[in-house]
Short mmCIF file of C-alpha atoms in Angstrom, two decimals:
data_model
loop_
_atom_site.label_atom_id
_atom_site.label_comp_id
_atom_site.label_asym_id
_atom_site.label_seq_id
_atom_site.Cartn_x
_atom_site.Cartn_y
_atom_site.Cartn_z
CA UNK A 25 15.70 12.79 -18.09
CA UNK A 26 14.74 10.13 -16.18
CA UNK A 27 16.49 9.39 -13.10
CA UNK A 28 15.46 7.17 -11.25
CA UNK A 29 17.79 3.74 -10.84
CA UNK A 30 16.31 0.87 -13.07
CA UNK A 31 16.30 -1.03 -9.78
CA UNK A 32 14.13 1.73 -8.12
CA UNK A 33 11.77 1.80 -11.20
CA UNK A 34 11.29 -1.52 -10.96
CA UNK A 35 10.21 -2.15 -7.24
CA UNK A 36 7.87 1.09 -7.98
CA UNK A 37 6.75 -0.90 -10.65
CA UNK A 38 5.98 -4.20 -8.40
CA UNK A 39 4.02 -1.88 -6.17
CA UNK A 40 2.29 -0.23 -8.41
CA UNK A 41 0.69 -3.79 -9.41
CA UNK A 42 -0.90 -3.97 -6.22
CA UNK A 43 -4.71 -3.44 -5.68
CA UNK A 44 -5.19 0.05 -4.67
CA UNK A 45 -2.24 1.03 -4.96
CA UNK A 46 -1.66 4.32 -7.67
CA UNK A 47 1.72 5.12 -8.99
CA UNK A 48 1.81 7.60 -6.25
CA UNK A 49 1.65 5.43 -3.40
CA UNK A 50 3.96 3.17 -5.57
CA UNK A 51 7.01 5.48 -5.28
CA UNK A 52 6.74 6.56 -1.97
CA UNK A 53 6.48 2.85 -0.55
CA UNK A 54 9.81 1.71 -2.63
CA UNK A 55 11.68 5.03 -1.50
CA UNK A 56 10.56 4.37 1.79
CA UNK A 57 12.12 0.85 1.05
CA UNK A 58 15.63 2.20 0.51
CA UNK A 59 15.55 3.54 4.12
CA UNK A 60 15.20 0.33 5.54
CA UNK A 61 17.75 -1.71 7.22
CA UNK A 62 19.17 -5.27 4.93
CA UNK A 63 17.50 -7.35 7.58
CA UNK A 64 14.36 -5.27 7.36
CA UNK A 65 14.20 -5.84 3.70
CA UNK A 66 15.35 -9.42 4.06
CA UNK A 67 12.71 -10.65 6.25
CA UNK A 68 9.74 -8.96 3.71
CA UNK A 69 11.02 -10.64 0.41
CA UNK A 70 11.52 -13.57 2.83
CA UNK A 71 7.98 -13.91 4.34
CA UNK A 72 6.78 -12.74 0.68
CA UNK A 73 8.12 -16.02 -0.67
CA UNK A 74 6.82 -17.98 2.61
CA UNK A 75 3.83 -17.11 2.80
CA UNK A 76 3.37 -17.92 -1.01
CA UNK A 77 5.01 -21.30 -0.67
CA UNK A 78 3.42 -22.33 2.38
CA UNK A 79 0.30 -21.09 2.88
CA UNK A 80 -2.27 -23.15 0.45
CA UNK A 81 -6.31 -24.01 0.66
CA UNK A 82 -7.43 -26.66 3.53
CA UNK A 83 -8.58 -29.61 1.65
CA UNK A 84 -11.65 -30.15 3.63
CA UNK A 85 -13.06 -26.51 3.71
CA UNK A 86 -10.62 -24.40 1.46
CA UNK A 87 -9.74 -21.78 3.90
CA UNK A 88 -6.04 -20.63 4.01
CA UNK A 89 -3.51 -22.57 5.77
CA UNK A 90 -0.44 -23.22 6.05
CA UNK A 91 -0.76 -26.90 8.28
CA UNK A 92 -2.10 -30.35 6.49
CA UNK A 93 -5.34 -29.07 7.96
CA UNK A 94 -6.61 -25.72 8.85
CA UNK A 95 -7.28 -24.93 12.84
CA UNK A 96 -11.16 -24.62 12.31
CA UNK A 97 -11.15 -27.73 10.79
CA UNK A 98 -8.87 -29.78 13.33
CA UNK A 99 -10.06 -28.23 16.23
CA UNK A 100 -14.12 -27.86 15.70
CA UNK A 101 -14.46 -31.63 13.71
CA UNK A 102 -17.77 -32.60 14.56
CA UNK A 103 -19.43 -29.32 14.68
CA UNK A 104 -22.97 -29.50 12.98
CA UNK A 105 -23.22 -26.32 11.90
CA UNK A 106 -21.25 -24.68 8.91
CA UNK A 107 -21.10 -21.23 7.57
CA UNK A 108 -20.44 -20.70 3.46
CA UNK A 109 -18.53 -18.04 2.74
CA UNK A 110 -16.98 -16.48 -0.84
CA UNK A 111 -13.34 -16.12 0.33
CA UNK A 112 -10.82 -17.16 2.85
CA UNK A 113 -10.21 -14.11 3.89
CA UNK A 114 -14.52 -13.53 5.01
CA UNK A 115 -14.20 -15.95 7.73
CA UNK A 116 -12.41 -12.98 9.91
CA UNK A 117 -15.11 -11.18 10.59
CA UNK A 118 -17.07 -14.15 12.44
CA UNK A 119 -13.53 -15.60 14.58
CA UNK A 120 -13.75 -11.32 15.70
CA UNK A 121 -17.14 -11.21 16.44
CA UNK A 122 -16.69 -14.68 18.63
CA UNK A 123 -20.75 -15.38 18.29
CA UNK A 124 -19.62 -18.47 15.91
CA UNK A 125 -18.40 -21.78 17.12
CA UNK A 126 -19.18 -24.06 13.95
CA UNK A 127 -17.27 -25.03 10.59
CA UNK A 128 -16.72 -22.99 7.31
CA UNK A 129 -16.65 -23.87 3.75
CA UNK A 130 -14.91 -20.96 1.52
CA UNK A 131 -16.88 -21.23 -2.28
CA UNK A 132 -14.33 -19.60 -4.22
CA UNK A 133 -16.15 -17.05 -5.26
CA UNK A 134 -20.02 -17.12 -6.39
CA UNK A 135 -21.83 -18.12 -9.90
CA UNK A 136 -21.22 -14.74 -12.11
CA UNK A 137 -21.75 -15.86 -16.07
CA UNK A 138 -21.08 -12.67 -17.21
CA UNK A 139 -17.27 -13.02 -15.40
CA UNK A 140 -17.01 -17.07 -16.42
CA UNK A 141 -17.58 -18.05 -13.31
CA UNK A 142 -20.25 -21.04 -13.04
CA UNK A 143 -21.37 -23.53 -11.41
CA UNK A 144 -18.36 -25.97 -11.55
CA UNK A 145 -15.97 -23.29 -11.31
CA UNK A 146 -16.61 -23.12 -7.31
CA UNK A 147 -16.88 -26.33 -4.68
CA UNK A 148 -20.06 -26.79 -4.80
CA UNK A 149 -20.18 -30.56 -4.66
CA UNK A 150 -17.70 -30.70 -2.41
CA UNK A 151 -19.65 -28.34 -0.14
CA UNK A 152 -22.85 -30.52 -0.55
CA UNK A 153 -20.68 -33.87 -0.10
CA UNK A 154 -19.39 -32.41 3.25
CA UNK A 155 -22.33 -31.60 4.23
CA UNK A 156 -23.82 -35.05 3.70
CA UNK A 157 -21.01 -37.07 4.77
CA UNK A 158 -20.62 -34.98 8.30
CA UNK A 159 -24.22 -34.92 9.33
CA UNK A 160 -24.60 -31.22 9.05
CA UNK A 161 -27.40 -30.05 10.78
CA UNK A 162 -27.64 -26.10 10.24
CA UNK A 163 -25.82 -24.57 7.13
CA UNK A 164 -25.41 -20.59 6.92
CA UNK A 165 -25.41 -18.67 4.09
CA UNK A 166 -22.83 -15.66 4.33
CA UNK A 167 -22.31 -14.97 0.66
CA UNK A 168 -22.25 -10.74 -0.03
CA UNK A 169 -25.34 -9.41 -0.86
CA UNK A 170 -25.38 -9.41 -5.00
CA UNK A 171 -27.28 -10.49 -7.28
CA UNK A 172 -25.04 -12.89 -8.03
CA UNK A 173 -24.65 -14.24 -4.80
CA UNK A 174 -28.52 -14.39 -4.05
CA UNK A 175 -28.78 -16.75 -6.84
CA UNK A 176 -25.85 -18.67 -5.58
CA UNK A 177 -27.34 -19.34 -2.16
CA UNK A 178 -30.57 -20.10 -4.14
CA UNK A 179 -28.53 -22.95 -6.36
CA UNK A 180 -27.08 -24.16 -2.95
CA UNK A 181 -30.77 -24.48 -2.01
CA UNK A 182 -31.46 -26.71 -4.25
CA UNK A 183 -28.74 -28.53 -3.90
CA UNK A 184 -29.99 -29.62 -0.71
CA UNK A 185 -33.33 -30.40 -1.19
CA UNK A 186 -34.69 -33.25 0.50
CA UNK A 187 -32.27 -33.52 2.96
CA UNK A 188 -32.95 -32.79 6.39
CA UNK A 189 -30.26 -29.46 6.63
CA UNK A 190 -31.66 -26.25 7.78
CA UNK A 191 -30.31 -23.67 5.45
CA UNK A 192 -30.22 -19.74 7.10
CA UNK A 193 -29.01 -16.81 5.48
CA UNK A 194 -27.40 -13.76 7.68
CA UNK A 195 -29.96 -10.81 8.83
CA UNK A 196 -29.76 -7.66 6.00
CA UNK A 197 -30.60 -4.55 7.75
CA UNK A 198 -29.29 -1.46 8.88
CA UNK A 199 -25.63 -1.68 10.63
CA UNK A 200 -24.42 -0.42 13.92
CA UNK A 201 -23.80 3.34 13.94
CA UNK A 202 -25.12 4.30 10.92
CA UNK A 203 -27.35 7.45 10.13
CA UNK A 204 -30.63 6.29 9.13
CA UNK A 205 -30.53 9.69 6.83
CA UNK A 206 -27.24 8.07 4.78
CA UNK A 207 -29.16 4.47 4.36
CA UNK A 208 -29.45 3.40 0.67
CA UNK A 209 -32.46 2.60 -0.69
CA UNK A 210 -32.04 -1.50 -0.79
CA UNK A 211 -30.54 -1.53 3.31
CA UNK A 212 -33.53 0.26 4.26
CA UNK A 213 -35.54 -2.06 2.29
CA UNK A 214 -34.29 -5.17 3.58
CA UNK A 215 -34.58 -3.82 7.14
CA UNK A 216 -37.98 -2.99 6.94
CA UNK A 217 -38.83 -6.46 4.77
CA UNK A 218 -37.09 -7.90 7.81
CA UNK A 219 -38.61 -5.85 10.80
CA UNK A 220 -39.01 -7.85 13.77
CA UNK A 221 -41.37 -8.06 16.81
CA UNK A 222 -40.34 -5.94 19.65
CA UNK B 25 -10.20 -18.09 17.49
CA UNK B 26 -6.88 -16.80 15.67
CA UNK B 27 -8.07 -18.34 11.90
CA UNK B 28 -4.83 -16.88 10.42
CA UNK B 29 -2.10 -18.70 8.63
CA UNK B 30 1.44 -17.76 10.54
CA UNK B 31 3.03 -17.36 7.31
CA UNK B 32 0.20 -15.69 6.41
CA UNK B 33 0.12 -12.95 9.41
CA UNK B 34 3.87 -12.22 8.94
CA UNK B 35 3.04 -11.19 5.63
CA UNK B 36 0.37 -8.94 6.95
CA UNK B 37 2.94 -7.68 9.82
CA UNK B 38 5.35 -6.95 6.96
CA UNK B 39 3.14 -4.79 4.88
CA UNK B 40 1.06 -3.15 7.84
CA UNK B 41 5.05 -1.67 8.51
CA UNK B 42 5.05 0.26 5.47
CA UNK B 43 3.65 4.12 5.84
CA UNK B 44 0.46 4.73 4.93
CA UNK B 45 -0.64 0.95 4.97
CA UNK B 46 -2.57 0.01 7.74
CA UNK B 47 -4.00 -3.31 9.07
CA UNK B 48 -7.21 -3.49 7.03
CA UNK B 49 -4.94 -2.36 3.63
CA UNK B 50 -2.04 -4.72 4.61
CA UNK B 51 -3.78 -7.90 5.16
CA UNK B 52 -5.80 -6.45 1.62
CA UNK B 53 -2.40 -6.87 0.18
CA UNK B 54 -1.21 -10.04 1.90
CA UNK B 55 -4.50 -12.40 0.47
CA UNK B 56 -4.18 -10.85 -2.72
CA UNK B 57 -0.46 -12.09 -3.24
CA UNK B 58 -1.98 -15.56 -2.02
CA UNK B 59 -3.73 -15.19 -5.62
CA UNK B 60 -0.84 -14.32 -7.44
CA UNK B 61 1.51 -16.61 -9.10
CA UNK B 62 5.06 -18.08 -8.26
CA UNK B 63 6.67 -16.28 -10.46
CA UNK B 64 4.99 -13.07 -10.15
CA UNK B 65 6.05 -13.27 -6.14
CA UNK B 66 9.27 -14.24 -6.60
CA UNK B 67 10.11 -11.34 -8.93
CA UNK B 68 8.43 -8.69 -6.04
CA UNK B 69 10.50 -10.62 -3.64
CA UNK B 70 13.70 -9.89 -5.75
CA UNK B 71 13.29 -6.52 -6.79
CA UNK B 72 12.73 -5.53 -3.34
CA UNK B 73 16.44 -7.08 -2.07
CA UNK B 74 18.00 -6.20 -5.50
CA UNK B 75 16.86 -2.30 -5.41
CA UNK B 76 18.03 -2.77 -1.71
CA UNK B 77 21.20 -3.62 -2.69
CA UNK B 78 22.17 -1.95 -5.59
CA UNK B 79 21.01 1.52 -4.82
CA UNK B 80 23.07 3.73 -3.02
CA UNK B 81 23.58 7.90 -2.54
CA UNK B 82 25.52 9.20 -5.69
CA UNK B 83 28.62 10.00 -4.31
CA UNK B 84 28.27 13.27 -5.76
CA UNK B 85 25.28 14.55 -5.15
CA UNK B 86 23.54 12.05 -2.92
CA UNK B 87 20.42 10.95 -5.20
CA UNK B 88 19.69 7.38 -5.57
CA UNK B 89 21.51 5.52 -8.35
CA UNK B 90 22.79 2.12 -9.12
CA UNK B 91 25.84 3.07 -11.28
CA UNK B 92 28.95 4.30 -9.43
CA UNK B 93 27.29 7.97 -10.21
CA UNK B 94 23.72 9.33 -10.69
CA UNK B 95 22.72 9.92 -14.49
CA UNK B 96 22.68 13.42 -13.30
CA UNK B 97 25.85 14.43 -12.14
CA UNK B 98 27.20 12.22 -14.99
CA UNK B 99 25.56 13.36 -18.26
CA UNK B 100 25.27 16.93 -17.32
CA UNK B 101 29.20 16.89 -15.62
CA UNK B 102 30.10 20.94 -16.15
CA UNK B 103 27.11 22.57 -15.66
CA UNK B 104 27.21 25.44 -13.45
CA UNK B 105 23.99 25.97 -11.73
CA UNK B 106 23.00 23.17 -9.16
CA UNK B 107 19.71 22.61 -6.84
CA UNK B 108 19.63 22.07 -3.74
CA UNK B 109 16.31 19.40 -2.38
CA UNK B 110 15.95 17.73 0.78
CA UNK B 111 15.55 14.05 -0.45
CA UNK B 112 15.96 11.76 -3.81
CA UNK B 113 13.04 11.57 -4.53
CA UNK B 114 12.31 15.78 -4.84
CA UNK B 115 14.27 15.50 -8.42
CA UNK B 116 11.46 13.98 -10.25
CA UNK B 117 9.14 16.80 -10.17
CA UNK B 118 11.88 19.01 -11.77
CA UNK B 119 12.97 16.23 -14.30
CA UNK B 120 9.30 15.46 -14.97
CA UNK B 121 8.38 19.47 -15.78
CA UNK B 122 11.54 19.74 -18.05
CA UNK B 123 12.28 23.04 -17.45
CA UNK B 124 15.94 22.74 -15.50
CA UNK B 125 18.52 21.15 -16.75
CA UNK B 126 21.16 21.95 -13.97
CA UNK B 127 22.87 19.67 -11.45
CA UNK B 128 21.06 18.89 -8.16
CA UNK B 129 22.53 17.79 -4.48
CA UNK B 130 20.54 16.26 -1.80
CA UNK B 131 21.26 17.65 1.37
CA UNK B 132 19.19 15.06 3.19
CA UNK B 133 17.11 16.56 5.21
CA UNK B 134 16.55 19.88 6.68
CA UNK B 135 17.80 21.59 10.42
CA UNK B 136 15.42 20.25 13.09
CA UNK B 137 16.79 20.39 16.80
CA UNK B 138 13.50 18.99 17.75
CA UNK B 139 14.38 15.39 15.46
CA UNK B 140 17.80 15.86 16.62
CA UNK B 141 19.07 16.58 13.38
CA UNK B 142 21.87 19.19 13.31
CA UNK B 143 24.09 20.89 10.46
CA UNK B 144 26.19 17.64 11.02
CA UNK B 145 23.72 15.49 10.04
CA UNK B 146 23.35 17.03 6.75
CA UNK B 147 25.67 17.39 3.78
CA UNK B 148 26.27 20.95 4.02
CA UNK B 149 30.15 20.96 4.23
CA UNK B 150 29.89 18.52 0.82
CA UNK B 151 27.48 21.12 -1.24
CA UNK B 152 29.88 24.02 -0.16
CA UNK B 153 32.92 21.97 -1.66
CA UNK B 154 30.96 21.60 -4.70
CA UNK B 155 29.67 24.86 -4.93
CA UNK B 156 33.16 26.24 -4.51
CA UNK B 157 35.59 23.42 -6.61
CA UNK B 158 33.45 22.83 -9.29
CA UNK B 159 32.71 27.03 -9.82
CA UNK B 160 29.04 26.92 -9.32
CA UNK B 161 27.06 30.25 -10.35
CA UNK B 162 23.92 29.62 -9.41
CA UNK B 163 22.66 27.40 -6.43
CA UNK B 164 18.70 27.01 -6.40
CA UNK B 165 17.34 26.50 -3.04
CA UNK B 166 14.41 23.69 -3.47
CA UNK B 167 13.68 22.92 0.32
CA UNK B 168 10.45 22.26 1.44
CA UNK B 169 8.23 25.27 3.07
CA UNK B 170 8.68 24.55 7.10
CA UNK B 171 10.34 26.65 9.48
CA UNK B 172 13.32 25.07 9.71
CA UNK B 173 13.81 24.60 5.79
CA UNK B 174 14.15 28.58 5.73
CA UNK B 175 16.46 28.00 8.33
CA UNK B 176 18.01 25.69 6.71
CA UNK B 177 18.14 27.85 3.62
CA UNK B 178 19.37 30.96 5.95
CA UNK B 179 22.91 28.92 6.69
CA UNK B 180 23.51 27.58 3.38
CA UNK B 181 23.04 31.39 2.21
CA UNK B 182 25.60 32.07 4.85
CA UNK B 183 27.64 29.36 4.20
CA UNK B 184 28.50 30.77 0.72
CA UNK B 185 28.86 34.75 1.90
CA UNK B 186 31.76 35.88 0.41
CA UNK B 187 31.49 33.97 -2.90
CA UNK B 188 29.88 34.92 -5.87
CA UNK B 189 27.33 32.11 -6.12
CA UNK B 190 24.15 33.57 -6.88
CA UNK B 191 21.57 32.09 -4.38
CA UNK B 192 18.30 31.72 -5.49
CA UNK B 193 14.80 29.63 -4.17
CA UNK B 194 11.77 28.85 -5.89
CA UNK B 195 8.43 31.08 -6.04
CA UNK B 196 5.85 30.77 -3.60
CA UNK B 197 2.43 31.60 -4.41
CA UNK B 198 -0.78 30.33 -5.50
CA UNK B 199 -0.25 27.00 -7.25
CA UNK B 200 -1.60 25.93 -10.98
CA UNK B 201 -5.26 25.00 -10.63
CA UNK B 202 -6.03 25.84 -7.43
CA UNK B 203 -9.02 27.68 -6.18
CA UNK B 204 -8.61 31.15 -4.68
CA UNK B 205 -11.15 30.53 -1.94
CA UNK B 206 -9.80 27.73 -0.77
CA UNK B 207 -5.74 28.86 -0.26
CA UNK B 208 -4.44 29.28 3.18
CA UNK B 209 -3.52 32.25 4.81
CA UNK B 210 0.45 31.31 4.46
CA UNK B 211 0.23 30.57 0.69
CA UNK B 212 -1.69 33.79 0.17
CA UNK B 213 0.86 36.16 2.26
CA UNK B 214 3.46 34.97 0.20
CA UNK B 215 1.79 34.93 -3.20
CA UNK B 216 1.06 38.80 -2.43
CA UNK B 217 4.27 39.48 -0.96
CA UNK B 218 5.98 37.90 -3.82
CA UNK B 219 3.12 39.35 -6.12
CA UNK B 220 5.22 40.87 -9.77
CA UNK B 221 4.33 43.39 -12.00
CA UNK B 222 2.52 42.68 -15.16
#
């Protein structure tokens, strides 16, 4: 017999459609739901719906936001250096690290035929319009390390050609506090490819 | 610099709340509803305050239901043996298996002085008006396998001294599937204590 309220089945159900998350996980979180107070539950469905209504791509550079503008945009305009990354959500990383102080540009993904996703499917003219129109000096590549991506950076290349922009790419190599005896075969590659003078 | 949408972050806040889910997994969860349409969120949004506020205990028994009374007690009103679990959610394994086809009572929790959770916290003075008005024979003790279930288990058995409700809990040994080498001590004292002849 199945017992479970419809109501139950069917928050298990809206769980369960998150990445990750296994039917499992599903029907402990919505139990665990049930426990919580009205105003508990209220203020997730609540910032569910805000965050969805509010938050939206910055027109200029396509990272989330939820102003006109996003803050790297407002607050660094005039920066001449910008970093290209796949997703919003990439840019983290760099705002953690604090060695960054320039502009991003989110893609939207990178070229991937075998997925449907080409060249006009990301902002790539955008990105090269930008960095036209704002004097760009330095522009970093920080797209994953694919294939896929590799021949992304390579089309962004040659987007650029005979302008004056110094493209980079960020360092490969082997990552703090890892045991050179678990390093797969392409990291230690790329490391020693990219060995540097002591 | 804090890069993060506030709509965005209260999401993350939200979902970083639930167990099991922590910052890296919640914000995870948070971009991907970003991607997800307005429909899609608004329905998670509503199941979450509709199972909220249409499930409640079964008056009965205490398992989750949205009708006045749980499927349970309802469609299987007369039977005469009932189980005893800790929480809701405990049923499904015995619905899912198939083999019982009793009555069950959530007792909602188990003795634990150290939680501050005493016999009054519990349902125990409900499940002994059950047992008694409704001329239980058989009550099947389905608490969990700490200290303080058995304990737990020791005062409902004295609770009901004096009837003639049979009081029974389920067998403890080596589950289905597991491999002998790798059962703990506990598991294996009581698989050979409980050990039957062939």
């Amino acid at each position: 017999m199945n017992v479970e309220p419809q109501s139950l089945e069917a928050l298990i159900a809206e769980f369960s459609s998150l990445p990750g998350i296994g039917q499992k996980t599903a029907r402990r979180l919505a139990y665990h739901m049930l426990t919580r107070s009205k105003n508990d539950i209220e203020r997730f469905a609540t910032s569910l719906t805000y965050a969805s209504e509010m938050v939206h791509p910055c027109p200029h550079c396509h990272a989330y936001t939820d102003q006109e503008c996003c803050s790297v945009c407002s607050e660094r305009a005039g920066a001449k250096v910008i970093c290209v990354v796949e997703k919003s959500s990439d840019i983290i990383p760099f705002e953690r690290s604090g060695i960054y102080r320039g502009l991003y540009f989110v893609l939207g993904g990178v070229i991937s035929p075998l997925d449907g996703i080409g060249p006009e499917n990301l902002h790539l003219a955008q990105l090269v319009e930008r960095v036209k129109s704002e004097n760009i000096e330095e522009l970093v590549l920080a797209l994953g390390s694919s294939p896929e991506a590799d021949s992304t950076a390579l089309m962004i290349d040659r987007m650029l050609t005979g302008t004056n922009v110094k493209r980079t790419r960020l360092a490969r190599g082997i990552p703090m506090g890892s045991d050179l005896e678990f390093v797969d075969e392409v990291t230690m590659l790329r490391a020693f490819e990219g060995r540097v003078n002591l």
